Coordinates of C-alpha atoms in Angstrom, one line a residue:
X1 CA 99.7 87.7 99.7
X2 CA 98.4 90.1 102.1
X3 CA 97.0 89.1 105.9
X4 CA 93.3 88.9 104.8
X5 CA 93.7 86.3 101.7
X6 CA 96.3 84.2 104.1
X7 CA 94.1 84.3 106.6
X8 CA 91.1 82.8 104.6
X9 CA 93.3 80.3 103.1
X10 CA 94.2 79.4 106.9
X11 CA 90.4 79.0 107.9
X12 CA 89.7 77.2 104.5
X13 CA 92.6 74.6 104.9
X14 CA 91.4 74.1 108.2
X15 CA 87.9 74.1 108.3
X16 CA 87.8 71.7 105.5
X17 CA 90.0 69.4 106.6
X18 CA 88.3 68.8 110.1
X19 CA 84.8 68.7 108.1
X20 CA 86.3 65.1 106.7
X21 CA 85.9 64.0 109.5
X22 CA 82.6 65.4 110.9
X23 CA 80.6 63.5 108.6
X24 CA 81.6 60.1 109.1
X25 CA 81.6 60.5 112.9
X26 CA 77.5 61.5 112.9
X27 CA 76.8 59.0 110.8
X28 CA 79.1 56.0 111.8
X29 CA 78.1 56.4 115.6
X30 CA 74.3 55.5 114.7
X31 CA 75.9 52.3 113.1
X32 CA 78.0 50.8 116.0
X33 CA 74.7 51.6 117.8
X34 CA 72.3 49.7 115.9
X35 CA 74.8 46.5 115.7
X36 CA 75.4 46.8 119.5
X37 CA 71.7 46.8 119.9
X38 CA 70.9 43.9 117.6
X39 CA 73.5 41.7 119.9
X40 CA 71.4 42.9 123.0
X41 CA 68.1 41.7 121.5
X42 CA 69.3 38.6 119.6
X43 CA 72.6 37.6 121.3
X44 CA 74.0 36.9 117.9
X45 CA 77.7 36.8 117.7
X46 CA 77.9 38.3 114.5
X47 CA 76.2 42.0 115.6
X48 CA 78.7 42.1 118.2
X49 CA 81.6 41.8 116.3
X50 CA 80.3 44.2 113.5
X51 CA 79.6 46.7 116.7
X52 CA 83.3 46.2 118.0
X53 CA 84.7 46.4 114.7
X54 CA 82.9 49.9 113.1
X55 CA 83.2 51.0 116.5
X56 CA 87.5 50.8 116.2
X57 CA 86.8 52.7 113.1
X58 CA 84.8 55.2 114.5
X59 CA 87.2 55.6 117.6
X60 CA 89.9 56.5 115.1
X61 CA 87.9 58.6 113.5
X62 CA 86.4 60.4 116.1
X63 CA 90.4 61.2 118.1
X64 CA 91.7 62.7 114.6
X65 CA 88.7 64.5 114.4
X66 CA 88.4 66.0 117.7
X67 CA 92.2 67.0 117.4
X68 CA 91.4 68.7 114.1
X69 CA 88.3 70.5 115.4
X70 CA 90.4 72.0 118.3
X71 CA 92.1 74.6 115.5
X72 CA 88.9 76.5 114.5
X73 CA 88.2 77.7 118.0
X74 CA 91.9 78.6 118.5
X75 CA 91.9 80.6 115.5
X76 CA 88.5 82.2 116.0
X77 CA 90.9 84.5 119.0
X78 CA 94.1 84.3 116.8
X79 CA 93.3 84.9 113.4
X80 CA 89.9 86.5 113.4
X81 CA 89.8 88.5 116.6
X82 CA 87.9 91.8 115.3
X83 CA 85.0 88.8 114.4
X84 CA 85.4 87.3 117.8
X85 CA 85.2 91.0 119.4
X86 CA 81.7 91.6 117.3
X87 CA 79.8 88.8 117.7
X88 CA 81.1 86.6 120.4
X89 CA 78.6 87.4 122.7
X90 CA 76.7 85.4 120.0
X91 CA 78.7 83.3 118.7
X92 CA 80.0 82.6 121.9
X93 CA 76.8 81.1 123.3
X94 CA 76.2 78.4 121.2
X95 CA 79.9 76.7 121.3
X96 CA 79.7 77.3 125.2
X97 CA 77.1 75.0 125.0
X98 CA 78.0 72.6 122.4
X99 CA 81.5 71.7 124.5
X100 CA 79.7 71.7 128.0
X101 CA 76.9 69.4 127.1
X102 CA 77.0 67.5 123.7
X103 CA 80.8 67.0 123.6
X104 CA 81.5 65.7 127.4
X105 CA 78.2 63.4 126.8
X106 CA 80.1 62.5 123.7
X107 CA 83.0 62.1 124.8
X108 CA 82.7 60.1 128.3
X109 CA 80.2 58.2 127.6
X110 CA 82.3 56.4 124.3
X111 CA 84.7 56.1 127.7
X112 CA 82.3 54.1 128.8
X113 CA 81.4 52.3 125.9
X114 CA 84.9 51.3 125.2
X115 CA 86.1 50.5 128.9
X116 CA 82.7 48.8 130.0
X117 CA 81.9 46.3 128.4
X118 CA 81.6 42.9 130.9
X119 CA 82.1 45.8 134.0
X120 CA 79.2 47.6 134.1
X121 CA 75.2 46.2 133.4
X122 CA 74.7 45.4 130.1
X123 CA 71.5 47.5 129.4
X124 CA 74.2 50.9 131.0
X125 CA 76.9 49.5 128.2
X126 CA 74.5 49.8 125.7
X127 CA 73.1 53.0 126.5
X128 CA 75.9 54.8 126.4
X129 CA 76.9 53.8 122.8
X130 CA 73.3 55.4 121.9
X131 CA 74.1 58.6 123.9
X132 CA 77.6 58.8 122.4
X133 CA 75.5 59.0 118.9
X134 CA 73.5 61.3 119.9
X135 CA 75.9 63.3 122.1
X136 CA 77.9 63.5 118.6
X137 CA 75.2 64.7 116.8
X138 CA 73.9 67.1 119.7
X139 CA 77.1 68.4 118.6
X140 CA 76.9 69.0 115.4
X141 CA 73.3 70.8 116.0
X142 CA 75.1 73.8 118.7
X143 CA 77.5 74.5 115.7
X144 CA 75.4 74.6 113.4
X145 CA 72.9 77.2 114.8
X146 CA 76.0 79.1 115.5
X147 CA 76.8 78.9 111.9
X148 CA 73.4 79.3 110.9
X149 CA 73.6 82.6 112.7
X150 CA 76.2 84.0 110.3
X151 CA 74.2 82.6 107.4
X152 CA 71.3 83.9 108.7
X153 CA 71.3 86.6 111.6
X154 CA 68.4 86.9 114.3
X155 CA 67.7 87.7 117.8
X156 CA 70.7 90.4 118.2
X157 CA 70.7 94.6 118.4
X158 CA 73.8 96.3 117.8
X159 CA 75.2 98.1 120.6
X160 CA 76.0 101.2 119.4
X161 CA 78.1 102.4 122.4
X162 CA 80.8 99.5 122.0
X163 CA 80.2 98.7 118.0
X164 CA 79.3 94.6 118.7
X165 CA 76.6 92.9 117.9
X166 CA 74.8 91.7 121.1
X167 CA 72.2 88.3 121.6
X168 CA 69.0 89.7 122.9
X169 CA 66.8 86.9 122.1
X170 CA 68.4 83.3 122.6
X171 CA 65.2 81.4 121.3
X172 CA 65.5 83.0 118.0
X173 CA 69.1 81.5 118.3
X174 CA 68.5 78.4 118.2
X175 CA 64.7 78.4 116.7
X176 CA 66.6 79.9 113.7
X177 CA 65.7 77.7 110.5
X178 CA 68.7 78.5 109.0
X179 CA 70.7 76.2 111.5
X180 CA 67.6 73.5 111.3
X181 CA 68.1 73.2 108.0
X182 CA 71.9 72.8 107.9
X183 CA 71.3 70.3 110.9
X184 CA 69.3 68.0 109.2
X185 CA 71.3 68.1 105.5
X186 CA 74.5 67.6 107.5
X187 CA 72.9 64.8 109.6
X188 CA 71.5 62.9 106.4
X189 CA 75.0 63.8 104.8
X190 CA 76.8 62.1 107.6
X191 CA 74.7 58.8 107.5
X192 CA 75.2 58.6 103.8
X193 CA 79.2 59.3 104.2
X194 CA 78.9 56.5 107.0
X195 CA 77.0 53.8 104.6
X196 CA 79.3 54.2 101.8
X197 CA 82.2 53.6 104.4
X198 CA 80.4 50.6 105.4
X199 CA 79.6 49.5 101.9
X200 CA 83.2 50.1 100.7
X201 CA 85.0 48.3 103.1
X202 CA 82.2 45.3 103.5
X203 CA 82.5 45.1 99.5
X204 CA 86.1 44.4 100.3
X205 CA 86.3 41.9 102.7
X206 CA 83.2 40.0 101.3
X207 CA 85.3 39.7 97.9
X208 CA 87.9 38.1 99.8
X209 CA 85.3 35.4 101.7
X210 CA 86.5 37.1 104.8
X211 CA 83.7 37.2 107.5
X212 CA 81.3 36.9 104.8
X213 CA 78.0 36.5 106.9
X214 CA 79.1 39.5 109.0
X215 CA 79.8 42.2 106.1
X216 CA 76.9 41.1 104.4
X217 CA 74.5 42.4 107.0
X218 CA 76.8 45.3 107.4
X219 CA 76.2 46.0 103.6
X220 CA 72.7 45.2 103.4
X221 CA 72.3 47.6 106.5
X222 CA 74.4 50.4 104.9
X223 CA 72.6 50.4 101.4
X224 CA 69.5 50.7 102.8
X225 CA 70.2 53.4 105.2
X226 CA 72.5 54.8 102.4
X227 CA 69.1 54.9 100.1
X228 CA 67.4 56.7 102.6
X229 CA 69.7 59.2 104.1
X230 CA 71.1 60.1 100.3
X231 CA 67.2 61.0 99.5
X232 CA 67.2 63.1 102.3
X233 CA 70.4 64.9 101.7
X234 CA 68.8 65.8 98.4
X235 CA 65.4 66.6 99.2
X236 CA 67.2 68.8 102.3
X237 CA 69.8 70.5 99.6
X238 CA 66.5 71.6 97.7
X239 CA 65.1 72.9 101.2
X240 CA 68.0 74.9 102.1
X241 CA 68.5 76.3 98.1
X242 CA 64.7 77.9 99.0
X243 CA 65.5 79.1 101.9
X244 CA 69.1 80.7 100.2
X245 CA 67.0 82.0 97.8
X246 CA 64.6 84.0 99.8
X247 CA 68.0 84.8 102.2
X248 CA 71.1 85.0 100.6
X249 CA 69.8 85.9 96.6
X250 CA 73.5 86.7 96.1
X251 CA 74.8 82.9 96.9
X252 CA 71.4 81.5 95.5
X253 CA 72.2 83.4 91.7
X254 CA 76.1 82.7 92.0
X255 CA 75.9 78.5 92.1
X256 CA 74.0 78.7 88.8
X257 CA 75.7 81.9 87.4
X258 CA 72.6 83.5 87.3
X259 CA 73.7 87.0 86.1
X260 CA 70.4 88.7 84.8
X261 CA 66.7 88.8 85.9
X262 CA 64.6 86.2 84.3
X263 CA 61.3 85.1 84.4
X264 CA 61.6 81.8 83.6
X265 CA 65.1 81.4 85.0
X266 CA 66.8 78.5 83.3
X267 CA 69.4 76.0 84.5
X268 CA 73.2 76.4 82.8
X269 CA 74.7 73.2 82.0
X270 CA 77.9 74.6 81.0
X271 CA 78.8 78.1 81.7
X272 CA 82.6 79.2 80.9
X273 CA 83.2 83.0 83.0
X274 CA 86.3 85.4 82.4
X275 CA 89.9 84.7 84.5
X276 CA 88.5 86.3 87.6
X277 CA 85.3 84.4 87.6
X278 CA 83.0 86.6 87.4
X279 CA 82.1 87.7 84.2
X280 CA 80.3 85.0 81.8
X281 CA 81.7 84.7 78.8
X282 CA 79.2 81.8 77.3
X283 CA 77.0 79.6 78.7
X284 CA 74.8 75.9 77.8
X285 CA 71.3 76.7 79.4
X286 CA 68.2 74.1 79.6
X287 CA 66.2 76.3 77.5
X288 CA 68.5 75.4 74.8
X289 CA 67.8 72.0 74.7
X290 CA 64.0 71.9 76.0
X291 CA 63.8 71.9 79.8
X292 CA 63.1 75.8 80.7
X293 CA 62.8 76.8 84.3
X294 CA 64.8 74.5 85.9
X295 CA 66.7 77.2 88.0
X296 CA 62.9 78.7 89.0
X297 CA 61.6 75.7 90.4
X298 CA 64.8 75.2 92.5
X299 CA 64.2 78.4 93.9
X300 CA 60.4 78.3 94.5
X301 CA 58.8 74.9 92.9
X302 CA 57.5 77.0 90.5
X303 CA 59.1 76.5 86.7
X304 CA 57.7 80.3 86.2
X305 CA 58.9 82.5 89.4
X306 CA 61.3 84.9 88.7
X307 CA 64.9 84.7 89.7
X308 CA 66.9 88.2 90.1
X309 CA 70.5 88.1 88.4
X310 CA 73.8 88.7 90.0
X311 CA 74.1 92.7 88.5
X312 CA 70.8 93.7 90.1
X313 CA 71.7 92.4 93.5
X314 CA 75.0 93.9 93.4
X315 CA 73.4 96.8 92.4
X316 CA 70.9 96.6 95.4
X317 CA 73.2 95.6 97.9
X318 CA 76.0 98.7 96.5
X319 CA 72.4 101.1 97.8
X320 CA 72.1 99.0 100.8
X321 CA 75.5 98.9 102.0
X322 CA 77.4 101.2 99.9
X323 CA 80.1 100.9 97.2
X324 CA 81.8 97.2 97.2
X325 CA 82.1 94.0 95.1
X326 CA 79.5 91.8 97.1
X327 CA 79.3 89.2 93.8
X328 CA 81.6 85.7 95.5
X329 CA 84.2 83.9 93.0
X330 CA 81.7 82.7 90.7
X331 CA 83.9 79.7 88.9
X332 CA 84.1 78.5 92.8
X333 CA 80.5 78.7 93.8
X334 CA 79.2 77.1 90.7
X335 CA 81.5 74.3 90.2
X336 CA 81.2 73.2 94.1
X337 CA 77.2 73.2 93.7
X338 CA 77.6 70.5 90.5
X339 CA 80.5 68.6 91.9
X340 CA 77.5 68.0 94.8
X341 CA 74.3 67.7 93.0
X342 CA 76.1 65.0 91.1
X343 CA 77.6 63.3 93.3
X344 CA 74.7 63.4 95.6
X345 CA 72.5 62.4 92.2
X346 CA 75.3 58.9 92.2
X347 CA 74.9 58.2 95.4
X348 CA 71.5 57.7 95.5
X349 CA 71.6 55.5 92.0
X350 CA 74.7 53.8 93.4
X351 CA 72.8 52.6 96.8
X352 CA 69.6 51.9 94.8
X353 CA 71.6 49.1 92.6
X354 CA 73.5 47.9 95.7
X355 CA 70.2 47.5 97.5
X356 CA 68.7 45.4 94.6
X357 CA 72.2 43.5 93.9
X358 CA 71.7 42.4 97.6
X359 CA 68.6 40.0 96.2
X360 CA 71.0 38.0 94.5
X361 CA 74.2 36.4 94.7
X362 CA 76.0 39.9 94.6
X363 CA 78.9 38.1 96.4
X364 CA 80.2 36.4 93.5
X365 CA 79.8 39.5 91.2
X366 CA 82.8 40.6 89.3
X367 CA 82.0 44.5 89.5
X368 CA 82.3 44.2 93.4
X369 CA 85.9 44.9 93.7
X370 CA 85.5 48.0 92.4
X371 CA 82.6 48.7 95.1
X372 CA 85.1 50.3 97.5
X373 CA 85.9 53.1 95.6
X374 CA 82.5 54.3 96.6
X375 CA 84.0 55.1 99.8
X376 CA 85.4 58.7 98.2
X377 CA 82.1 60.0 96.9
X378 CA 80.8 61.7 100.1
X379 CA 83.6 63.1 100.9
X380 CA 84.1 65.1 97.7
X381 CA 80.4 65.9 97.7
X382 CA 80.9 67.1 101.2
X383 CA 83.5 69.1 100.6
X384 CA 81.8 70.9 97.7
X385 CA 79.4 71.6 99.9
X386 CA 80.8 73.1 102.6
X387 CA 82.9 75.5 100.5
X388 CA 79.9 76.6 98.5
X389 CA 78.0 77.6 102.1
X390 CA 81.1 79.4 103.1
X391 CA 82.6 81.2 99.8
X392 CA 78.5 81.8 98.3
X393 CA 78.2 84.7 101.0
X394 CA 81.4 86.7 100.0
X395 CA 82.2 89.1 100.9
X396 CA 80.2 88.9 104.4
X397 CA 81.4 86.6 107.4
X398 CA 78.0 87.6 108.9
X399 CA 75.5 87.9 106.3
X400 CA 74.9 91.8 105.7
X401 CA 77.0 92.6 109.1
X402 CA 80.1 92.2 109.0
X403 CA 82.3 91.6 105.9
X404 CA 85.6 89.0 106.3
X405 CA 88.0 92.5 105.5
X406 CA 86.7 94.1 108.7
X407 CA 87.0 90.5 110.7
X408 CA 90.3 89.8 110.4
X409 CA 93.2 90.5 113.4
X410 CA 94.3 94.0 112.9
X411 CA 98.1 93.2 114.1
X412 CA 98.5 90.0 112.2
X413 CA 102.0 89.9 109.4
X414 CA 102.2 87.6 106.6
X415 CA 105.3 86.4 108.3
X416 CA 103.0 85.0 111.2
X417 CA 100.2 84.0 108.6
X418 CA 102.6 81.9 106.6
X419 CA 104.5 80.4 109.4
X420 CA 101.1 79.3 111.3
X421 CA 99.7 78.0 107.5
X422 CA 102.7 75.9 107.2
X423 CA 102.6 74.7 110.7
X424 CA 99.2 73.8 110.2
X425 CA 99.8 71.8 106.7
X426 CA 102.8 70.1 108.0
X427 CA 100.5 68.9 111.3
X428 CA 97.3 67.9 109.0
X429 CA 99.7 66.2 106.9
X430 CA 101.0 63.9 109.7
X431 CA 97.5 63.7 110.9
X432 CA 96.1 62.6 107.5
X433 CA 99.0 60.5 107.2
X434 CA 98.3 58.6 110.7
X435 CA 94.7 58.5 109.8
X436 CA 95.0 56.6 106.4
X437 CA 97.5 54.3 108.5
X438 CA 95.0 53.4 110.9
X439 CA 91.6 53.0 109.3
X440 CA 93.9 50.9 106.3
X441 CA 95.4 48.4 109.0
X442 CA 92.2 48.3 111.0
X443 CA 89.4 47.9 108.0
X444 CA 92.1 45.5 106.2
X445 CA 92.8 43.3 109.5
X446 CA 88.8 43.2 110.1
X447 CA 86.8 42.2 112.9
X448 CA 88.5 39.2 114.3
X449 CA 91.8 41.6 115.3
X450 CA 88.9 44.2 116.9
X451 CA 87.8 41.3 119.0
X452 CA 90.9 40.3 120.2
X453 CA 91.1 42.7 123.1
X454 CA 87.7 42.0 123.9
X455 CA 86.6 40.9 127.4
X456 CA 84.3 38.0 128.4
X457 CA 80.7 39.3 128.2
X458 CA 79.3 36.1 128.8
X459 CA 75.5 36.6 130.4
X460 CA 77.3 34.7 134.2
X461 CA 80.1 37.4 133.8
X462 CA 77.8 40.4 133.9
X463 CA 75.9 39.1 136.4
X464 CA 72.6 38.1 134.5
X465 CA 72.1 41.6 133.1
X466 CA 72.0 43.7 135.7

């Protein structure tokens, strides 16, 4: 393999490994914030073990995941430094901010939270846990406009002296919908990964009568927040596909193998492409059996608009930007956008049965042992996800700037490449393996093992609250 593909392999492994994490983190901190506050207001027991307990989880989550994270900005100078050199007066901006601001808020205050509890006032100790949610999710918006950015490019002249790209407008940065949108899917997507967690792992311990009034308010919680926030995920997917459409026409015509201009543009059920994925060789579209213009109303709520095909773009963008293949790997691109409409489709379904099972004696219900298996379903449709948003704007790293070829270190081997990529592996493998250690023996041992290093936070031991 030459530098280039080893290097994208690199970023790939990387990038969506450490987005496992992400996810649960966002949407998991909001959790252990809600219970914390419920013991606050109600002094029930019960909220304050479910806040200790999702909150061990969380930890665990949340150290692997910052470890994980640490690798994308250290390959950003190592592996990609003609990308760094172009744009990181850009790109730079908005991860200066994200790591002075959102993750020190983040991270001391879950100090805090942790190390407080029955030392400081109780109003402080539960203010922090809410600013550790939103310091983890202030977070997630500073990378996401930077990402957006590459989606989506504003605010910047090019320098033609020194050849970079150069931010002239910071309010464009970070008023630029592109990163909104991602912001709020990616929010929504981390409070549904964080209620199937919660559903899964309550399911478990409520078939075995463990803690059975405290996982049942955990799992009522999670399937109604699960409802919601999978709704939103969708109803944000079909936001973003608009915006991609009037953006990134390439990406938008290459998740539904789009390859010639229609008006109606139909949705393929099936399509089957050549070995290099990207030439269709048959196709099952909704025309065939009755439901025409699927694929236009995705793009514009209109089942009439017309959608432009793959070979006009290419040949639009071979006049714009001269001679090149600028179609992505199709088979990738439309396989990762079912795999997460699907999913996202059985997620909502799944939390809509959980939420009515919850009127009854669900408890007793034979299916329930199969409940946490649930627990995979964001992940994968997370995943999908975030490879379609990276590999649907092939060839470009910044969308009609910079293409990945011309962003790659100049002086890197494959000798270096494959050493680092199997350095990295062997490391995310011990990582991964740590991870499924700890959140097994932790969920399994439940909330009566969380409490046991627990302090006194009797209302004379804080001092009367404050």
């Amino acid at each position: 393999m030459d530098p280039i593909t080893l290097s994208r392999w690199q970023f790939g492994l990387t990038t969506v490994y450490h987005f496992l994490f992400v996810p649960l983190t966002l949407g998991l901190s909001w959790f252990v914030a809600y219970f914390q506050t419920r013991f606050y207001q109600t002094r029930d027991e019960t909220y304050r073990k479910s806040a200790k307990f999702w909150g061990k989880l969380f930890l665990i989550n949340f150290a692997i995941g910052v470890v994980t994270g640490i690798v994308q900005e250290f390959q950003f100078g190592m592996n990609w430094s003609e990308y760094s050199r172009y744009v990181g007066d850009i790109f730079g901006a908005p991860l200066a901010v994200e790591a002075l601001m959102a993750f020190f808020l983040e991270s001391t205050f879950l100090g805090v939270w942790i190390f407080g509890e029955g030392k400081i006032p109780e109003k402080m100790h539960l203010a922090s846990i809410w600013l550790v949610a939103i310091g983890s999710n202030l977070s997630a918006l500073w990378i996401l406009l930077a990402n957006g950015w590459m989606q989506h490019p504003v605010g910047y002249v090019i320098n033609e002296i020194n050849g970079r790209a150069e931010l002239v407008d910071f309010f464009a940065l970070i008023s630029n919908p592109k990163g909104w949108l991602f912001f709020w899917h990616t929010v929504a997507a981390g409070l549904a990964t964080a209620s199937f967690f919660v559903i899964g792992i309550s399911a478990y311990h409520i078939v075995r009568k463990q803690n059975v009034e405290l996982f049942k308010r955990s799992f009522l919680t999670a399937t109604i927040v699960g409802l919601i926030a999978s709704t939103l995920v969708f109803f944000g997917g079909h936001t973003n596909g608009q915006f991609m459409f009037e953006t990134q026409p390439m990406k938008f015509s290459a998740i539904e193998a789009h390859w010639e201009t229609s008006a109606p543009a139909d949705f393929s059920i099936l399509t089957i492409g050549d070995l290099s994925g990207k030439r269709e060789v048959w196709s099952f579209r909704t025309s065939q059996i009755g439901i025409p213009g699927v694929l236009s109303f995705l793009a514009c709520n209109n089942f009439d608009c017309e959608v432009r095909g793959v070979y006009d773009i290419q040949a639009e963008y071979e006049a714009l930007y001269g001679p090149g293949d600028y179609i992505p790997l199709m088979v990738v691109t439309y396989w990762t956008f079912r795999f997460m409409m699907t999913i996202g489709f059985a997620m909502m379904l799944f939390a809509f049965l959980f939420l009515l099972a919850t009127r009854g004696k669900y408890e007793n219900a034979k299916w329930m042992k199969w409940v946490p298996w649930v627990i995979v379903l964001p992940y994968i449709a997370n995943a999908s996800g975030w490879i379609l948003t990276e590999m649907g704007r092939q060839p470009w790293i910044v969308q009609g700037l910079l293409k990945v070829e011309d962003a790659v270190s100049p002086n890197l081997t494959t000798v270096d490449l494959l050493i680092s990529l199997i350095g990295y592996t062997v490391v995310y493998g011990a990582l991964a393996g740590a991870m499924y250690y700890l959140m097994k023996k932790y969920a399994i041992a439940g909330p009566d093992a969380a409490m046991h290093e627990s302090v006194d936070v009797s209302t004379a031991a804080v001092g009367a609250d404050d």
